[in-house]
Amino acid sequence: MDKLLRQFIEVATFKNVSQAANKLCLSQPTLTHNMKKLEENLGVQLLIRSSSGVRLTEYGELLLEQARMMQRIYDNTLIKMDFLKERQERSLKIGTGHAWWHMFLRETFEQHRRQHPTANIHVDLGNHLRLMDLLLSGDIDLFIGHEIQGLNPRAGVSFLPLLSSTDACYVRTGHPLLGRVVHQDELQHFPYLELTPDEPRYQNVMEDMQPKQRERLQLHVTERIHYSTNSIVTAIDMLAATNSILVFPSCMGSYFARFDVRPLNLKEPQRDNMVGIYLMREKVEDPHIMAVLTLMRRHMEQNRHLLE
């Protein structure tokens, strides 16, 4: 808002130039000069000066009424601009696998929302190759997922390790393999259920597909009936309706137990995976991103007993 109008509001409110000058931290001669300048700019007399102070002319009364309205509009505009600035500077676009949302990222979301109630937040759940594609295109700021073996080293991303995760094989209660020790080769006789499978259109982020191909060979994926979905709710329904087997992080056991889905007792140990945060290298020291990572690590540590 124009400084002369702000000063005029104070003079008109106090009806005294000296008191208004004290509040505005100005000298009385400076404020008197500014009021005369405002009158010259408008071409009308606003104030009638006397030894006891000032009173408003008809023009002054009109200007005071309108100036106070402009002051309110201006102040409200500044408040809205601060909200918009907060929303833009503290906005968060994050990707994650289903397991990590349930294990600790949901709490990070809640804490971030409480700290920055005006900020926009978008969470994208899915396969790590799809999330990597979103990261490279700038659609998300970071994502949490398994370390991608064979990733193109020229992608310009950093991987910050968080934890080591072991897989388990989940089946419905009543599955033929449940309740005894199961050998690895027995699994191939049952349908393979894949949650958030790799999509060929996102293989451009890979330099070497052999690690993924070896993984699928070990699971005998091409030799088995294959179900797939990108929804954890749908995967649970598929498990309940079939004898399929879902390979998923063992830390999700308590979550799946709510839906009568149990891990098999496998004789051979399952593979370990490193889970971490992927983000663009240029954002590794971004203060906002670092604050989010600190929140994330804090909630992960609080849930460490569930993740092991």
PDB file of N, CA and C in Angstrom, residues 83-96 101 104-125 139-142 144 288-289 292 295-296 299:
ATOM      1  N   PHE A  83       0.458 -17.293   2.345  1.00  0.00           N
ATOM      2  CA  PHE A  83      -0.059 -18.658   2.250  1.00  0.00           C
ATOM      3  C   PHE A  83       0.399 -19.315   0.954  1.00  0.00           C
ATOM      4  N   LEU A  84       0.321 -18.552  -0.145  1.00  0.00           N
ATOM      5  CA  LEU A  84       0.722 -19.088  -1.442  1.00  0.00           C
ATOM      6  C   LEU A  84       2.215 -19.402  -1.459  1.00  0.00           C
ATOM      7  N   LYS A  85       3.007 -18.506  -0.873  1.00  0.00           N
ATOM      8  CA  LYS A  85       4.456 -18.724  -0.809  1.00  0.00           C
ATOM      9  C   LYS A  85       4.770 -19.974  -0.002  1.00  0.00           C
ATOM     10  N   GLU A  86       4.085 -20.115   1.129  1.00  0.00           N
ATOM     11  CA  GLU A  86       4.272 -21.301   1.970  1.00  0.00           C
ATOM     12  C   GLU A  86       3.880 -22.557   1.205  1.00  0.00           C
ATOM     13  N   ARG A  87       2.760 -22.482   0.493  1.00  0.00           N
ATOM     14  CA  ARG A  87       2.278 -23.634  -0.261  1.00  0.00           C
ATOM     15  C   ARG A  87       3.281 -24.063  -1.327  1.00  0.00           C
ATOM     16  N   GLN A  88       3.857 -23.086  -2.010  1.00  0.00           N
ATOM     17  CA  GLN A  88       4.792 -23.397  -3.078  1.00  0.00           C
ATOM     18  C   GLN A  88       6.140 -23.864  -2.541  1.00  0.00           C
ATOM     19  N   GLU A  89       6.645 -23.164  -1.506  1.00  0.00           N
ATOM     20  CA  GLU A  89       7.967 -23.487  -0.993  1.00  0.00           C
ATOM     21  C   GLU A  89       7.967 -24.766  -0.170  1.00  0.00           C
ATOM     22  N   ARG A  90       6.836 -25.112   0.446  1.00  0.00           N
ATOM     23  CA  ARG A  90       6.774 -26.290   1.302  1.00  0.00           C
ATOM     24  C   ARG A  90       5.967 -27.417   0.680  1.00  0.00           C
ATOM     25  N   SER A  91       5.620 -27.267  -0.585  1.00  0.00           N
ATOM     26  CA  SER A  91       4.877 -28.338  -1.254  1.00  0.00           C
ATOM     27  C   SER A  91       5.766 -29.574  -1.341  1.00  0.00           C
ATOM     28  N   LEU A  92       5.141 -30.729  -1.419  1.00  0.00           N
ATOM     29  CA  LEU A  92       5.882 -31.986  -1.419  1.00  0.00           C
ATOM     30  C   LEU A  92       5.237 -32.947  -2.401  1.00  0.00           C
ATOM     31  N   LYS A  93       6.050 -33.464  -3.311  1.00  0.00           N
ATOM     32  CA  LYS A  93       5.603 -34.494  -4.250  1.00  0.00           C
ATOM     33  C   LYS A  93       6.532 -35.689  -4.055  1.00  0.00           C
ATOM     34  N   ILE A  94       5.971 -36.742  -3.515  1.00  0.00           N
ATOM     35  CA  ILE A  94       6.800 -37.869  -3.101  1.00  0.00           C
ATOM     36  C   ILE A  94       6.247 -39.179  -3.640  1.00  0.00           C
ATOM     37  N   GLY A  95       7.131 -40.095  -3.973  1.00  0.00           N
ATOM     38  CA  GLY A  95       6.726 -41.414  -4.449  1.00  0.00           C
ATOM     39  C   GLY A  95       7.173 -42.481  -3.462  1.00  0.00           C
ATOM     40  N   THR A  96       6.471 -43.602  -3.449  1.00  0.00           N
ATOM     41  CA  THR A  96       6.820 -44.673  -2.512  1.00  0.00           C
ATOM     42  C   THR A  96       6.218 -45.996  -2.951  1.00  0.00           C
ATOM     43  N   TRP A 101       4.937 -46.763   2.574  1.00  0.00           N
ATOM     44  CA  TRP A 101       3.865 -45.855   2.979  1.00  0.00           C
ATOM     45  C   TRP A 101       3.263 -46.335   4.299  1.00  0.00           C
ATOM     46  N   PHE A 104       6.205 -46.293   7.490  1.00  0.00           N
ATOM     47  CA  PHE A 104       6.669 -45.063   8.139  1.00  0.00           C
ATOM     48  C   PHE A 104       6.368 -43.774   7.385  1.00  0.00           C
ATOM     49  N   LEU A 105       6.085 -43.856   6.090  1.00  0.00           N
ATOM     50  CA  LEU A 105       5.892 -42.614   5.341  1.00  0.00           C
ATOM     51  C   LEU A 105       4.564 -41.931   5.684  1.00  0.00           C
ATOM     52  N   ARG A 106       3.562 -42.708   6.051  1.00  0.00           N
ATOM     53  CA  ARG A 106       2.278 -42.130   6.430  1.00  0.00           C
ATOM     54  C   ARG A 106       2.457 -41.166   7.614  1.00  0.00           C
ATOM     55  N   GLU A 107       3.310 -41.532   8.568  1.00  0.00           N
ATOM     56  CA  GLU A 107       3.560 -40.667   9.717  1.00  0.00           C
ATOM     57  C   GLU A 107       4.327 -39.410   9.290  1.00  0.00           C
ATOM     58  N   THR A 108       5.232 -39.559   8.320  1.00  0.00           N
ATOM     59  CA  THR A 108       5.946 -38.397   7.795  1.00  0.00           C
ATOM     60  C   THR A 108       4.965 -37.414   7.159  1.00  0.00           C
ATOM     61  N   PHE A 109       4.025 -37.944   6.391  1.00  0.00           N
ATOM     62  CA  PHE A 109       2.994 -37.110   5.771  1.00  0.00           C
ATOM     63  C   PHE A 109       2.218 -36.329   6.825  1.00  0.00           C
ATOM     64  N   GLU A 110       1.811 -37.012   7.891  1.00  0.00           N
ATOM     65  CA  GLU A 110       1.018 -36.362   8.942  1.00  0.00           C
ATOM     66  C   GLU A 110       1.815 -35.260   9.625  1.00  0.00           C
ATOM     67  N   GLN A 111       3.087 -35.527   9.915  1.00  0.00           N
ATOM     68  CA  GLN A 111       3.917 -34.527  10.584  1.00  0.00           C
ATOM     69  C   GLN A 111       4.164 -33.322   9.684  1.00  0.00           C
ATOM     70  N   HIS A 112       4.448 -33.568   8.413  1.00  0.00           N
ATOM     71  CA  HIS A 112       4.676 -32.477   7.457  1.00  0.00           C
ATOM     72  C   HIS A 112       3.409 -31.630   7.318  1.00  0.00           C
ATOM     73  N   ARG A 113       2.259 -32.285   7.272  1.00  0.00           N
ATOM     74  CA  ARG A 113       0.985 -31.566   7.148  1.00  0.00           C
ATOM     75  C   ARG A 113       0.734 -30.684   8.364  1.00  0.00           C
ATOM     76  N   ARG A 114       1.074 -31.176   9.542  1.00  0.00           N
ATOM     77  CA  ARG A 114       0.878 -30.367  10.756  1.00  0.00           C
ATOM     78  C   ARG A 114       1.841 -29.182  10.792  1.00  0.00           C
ATOM     79  N   GLN A 115       3.065 -29.394  10.335  1.00  0.00           N
ATOM     80  CA  GLN A 115       4.055 -28.312  10.343  1.00  0.00           C
ATOM     81  C   GLN A 115       3.758 -27.249   9.289  1.00  0.00           C
ATOM     82  N   HIS A 116       3.220 -27.687   8.146  1.00  0.00           N
ATOM     83  CA  HIS A 116       2.961 -26.770   7.032  1.00  0.00           C
ATOM     84  C   HIS A 116       1.528 -26.987   6.531  1.00  0.00           C
ATOM     85  N   PRO A 117       0.534 -26.512   7.286  1.00  0.00           N
ATOM     86  CA  PRO A 117      -0.870 -26.813   6.972  1.00  0.00           C
ATOM     87  C   PRO A 117      -1.358 -26.245   5.650  1.00  0.00           C
ATOM     88  N   THR A 118      -0.649 -25.265   5.079  1.00  0.00           N
ATOM     89  CA  THR A 118      -1.102 -24.689   3.804  1.00  0.00           C
ATOM     90  C   THR A 118      -0.400 -25.317   2.603  1.00  0.00           C
ATOM     91  N   ALA A 119       0.568 -26.203   2.839  1.00  0.00           N
ATOM     92  CA  ALA A 119       1.366 -26.760   1.744  1.00  0.00           C
ATOM     93  C   ALA A 119       0.608 -27.861   0.999  1.00  0.00           C
ATOM     94  N   ASN A 120       0.794 -27.910  -0.311  1.00  0.00           N
ATOM     95  CA  ASN A 120       0.240 -28.995  -1.113  1.00  0.00           C
ATOM     96  C   ASN A 120       1.113 -30.239  -0.956  1.00  0.00           C
ATOM     97  N   ILE A 121       0.489 -31.409  -0.893  1.00  0.00           N
ATOM     98  CA  ILE A 121       1.227 -32.676  -0.784  1.00  0.00           C
ATOM     99  C   ILE A 121       0.623 -33.673  -1.768  1.00  0.00           C
ATOM    100  N   HIS A 122       1.497 -34.307  -2.547  1.00  0.00           N
ATOM    101  CA  HIS A 122       1.058 -35.355  -3.467  1.00  0.00           C
ATOM    102  C   HIS A 122       1.892 -36.603  -3.205  1.00  0.00           C
ATOM    103  N   VAL A 123       1.236 -37.740  -3.048  1.00  0.00           N
ATOM    104  CA  VAL A 123       1.922 -39.009  -2.827  1.00  0.00           C
ATOM    105  C   VAL A 123       1.572 -39.954  -3.967  1.00  0.00           C
ATOM    106  N   ASP A 124       2.596 -40.480  -4.630  1.00  0.00           N
ATOM    107  CA  ASP A 124       2.405 -41.397  -5.749  1.00  0.00           C
ATOM    108  C   ASP A 124       2.919 -42.771  -5.337  1.00  0.00           C
ATOM    109  N   LEU A 125       2.045 -43.778  -5.340  1.00  0.00           N
ATOM    110  CA  LEU A 125       2.440 -45.138  -4.989  1.00  0.00           C
ATOM    111  C   LEU A 125       2.615 -45.959  -6.253  1.00  0.00           C
ATOM    112  N   ASP A 139       8.261 -34.805 -11.949  1.00  0.00           N
ATOM    113  CA  ASP A 139       6.892 -34.900 -11.441  1.00  0.00           C
ATOM    114  C   ASP A 139       6.841 -35.213  -9.946  1.00  0.00           C
ATOM    115  N   ILE A 140       7.936 -35.749  -9.394  1.00  0.00           N
ATOM    116  CA  ILE A 140       8.033 -35.932  -7.948  1.00  0.00           C
ATOM    117  C   ILE A 140       9.403 -35.439  -7.496  1.00  0.00           C
ATOM    118  N   ASP A 141       9.517 -35.112  -6.202  1.00  0.00           N
ATOM    119  CA  ASP A 141      10.765 -34.593  -5.657  1.00  0.00           C
ATOM    120  C   ASP A 141      11.713 -35.703  -5.226  1.00  0.00           C
ATOM    121  N   LEU A 142      11.150 -36.823  -4.793  1.00  0.00           N
ATOM    122  CA  LEU A 142      11.955 -37.953  -4.330  1.00  0.00           C
ATOM    123  C   LEU A 142      11.045 -39.165  -4.230  1.00  0.00           C
ATOM    124  N   ILE A 144      10.845 -43.385  -2.313  1.00  0.00           N
ATOM    125  CA  ILE A 144      11.407 -44.420  -1.460  1.00  0.00           C
ATOM    126  C   ILE A 144      11.144 -45.764  -2.107  1.00  0.00           C
ATOM    127  N   HIS A 288      14.496 -27.667   2.187  1.00  0.00           N
ATOM    128  CA  HIS A 288      13.159 -28.238   2.355  1.00  0.00           C
ATOM    129  C   HIS A 288      13.202 -29.755   2.238  1.00  0.00           C
ATOM    130  N   ILE A 289      13.916 -30.260   1.226  1.00  0.00           N
ATOM    131  CA  ILE A 289      14.027 -31.709   1.035  1.00  0.00           C
ATOM    132  C   ILE A 289      14.744 -32.340   2.222  1.00  0.00           C
ATOM    133  N   VAL A 292      12.427 -32.792   5.098  1.00  0.00           N
ATOM    134  CA  VAL A 292      11.532 -33.933   4.884  1.00  0.00           C
ATOM    135  C   VAL A 292      12.276 -35.243   5.150  1.00  0.00           C
ATOM    136  N   LEU A 295      12.564 -35.854   8.852  1.00  0.00           N
ATOM    137  CA  LEU A 295      11.295 -36.372   9.371  1.00  0.00           C
ATOM    138  C   LEU A 295      11.152 -37.861   9.064  1.00  0.00           C
ATOM    139  N   MET A 296      11.477 -38.203   7.819  1.00  0.00           N
ATOM    140  CA  MET A 296      11.327 -39.578   7.364  1.00  0.00           C
ATOM    141  C   MET A 296      12.221 -40.527   8.164  1.00  0.00           C
ATOM    142  N   HIS A 299      10.844 -41.036  11.759  1.00  0.00           N
ATOM    143  CA  HIS A 299       9.717 -41.967  11.860  1.00  0.00           C
ATOM    144  C   HIS A 299      10.155 -43.398  11.552  1.00  0.00           C
TER     145      HIS A 299
END
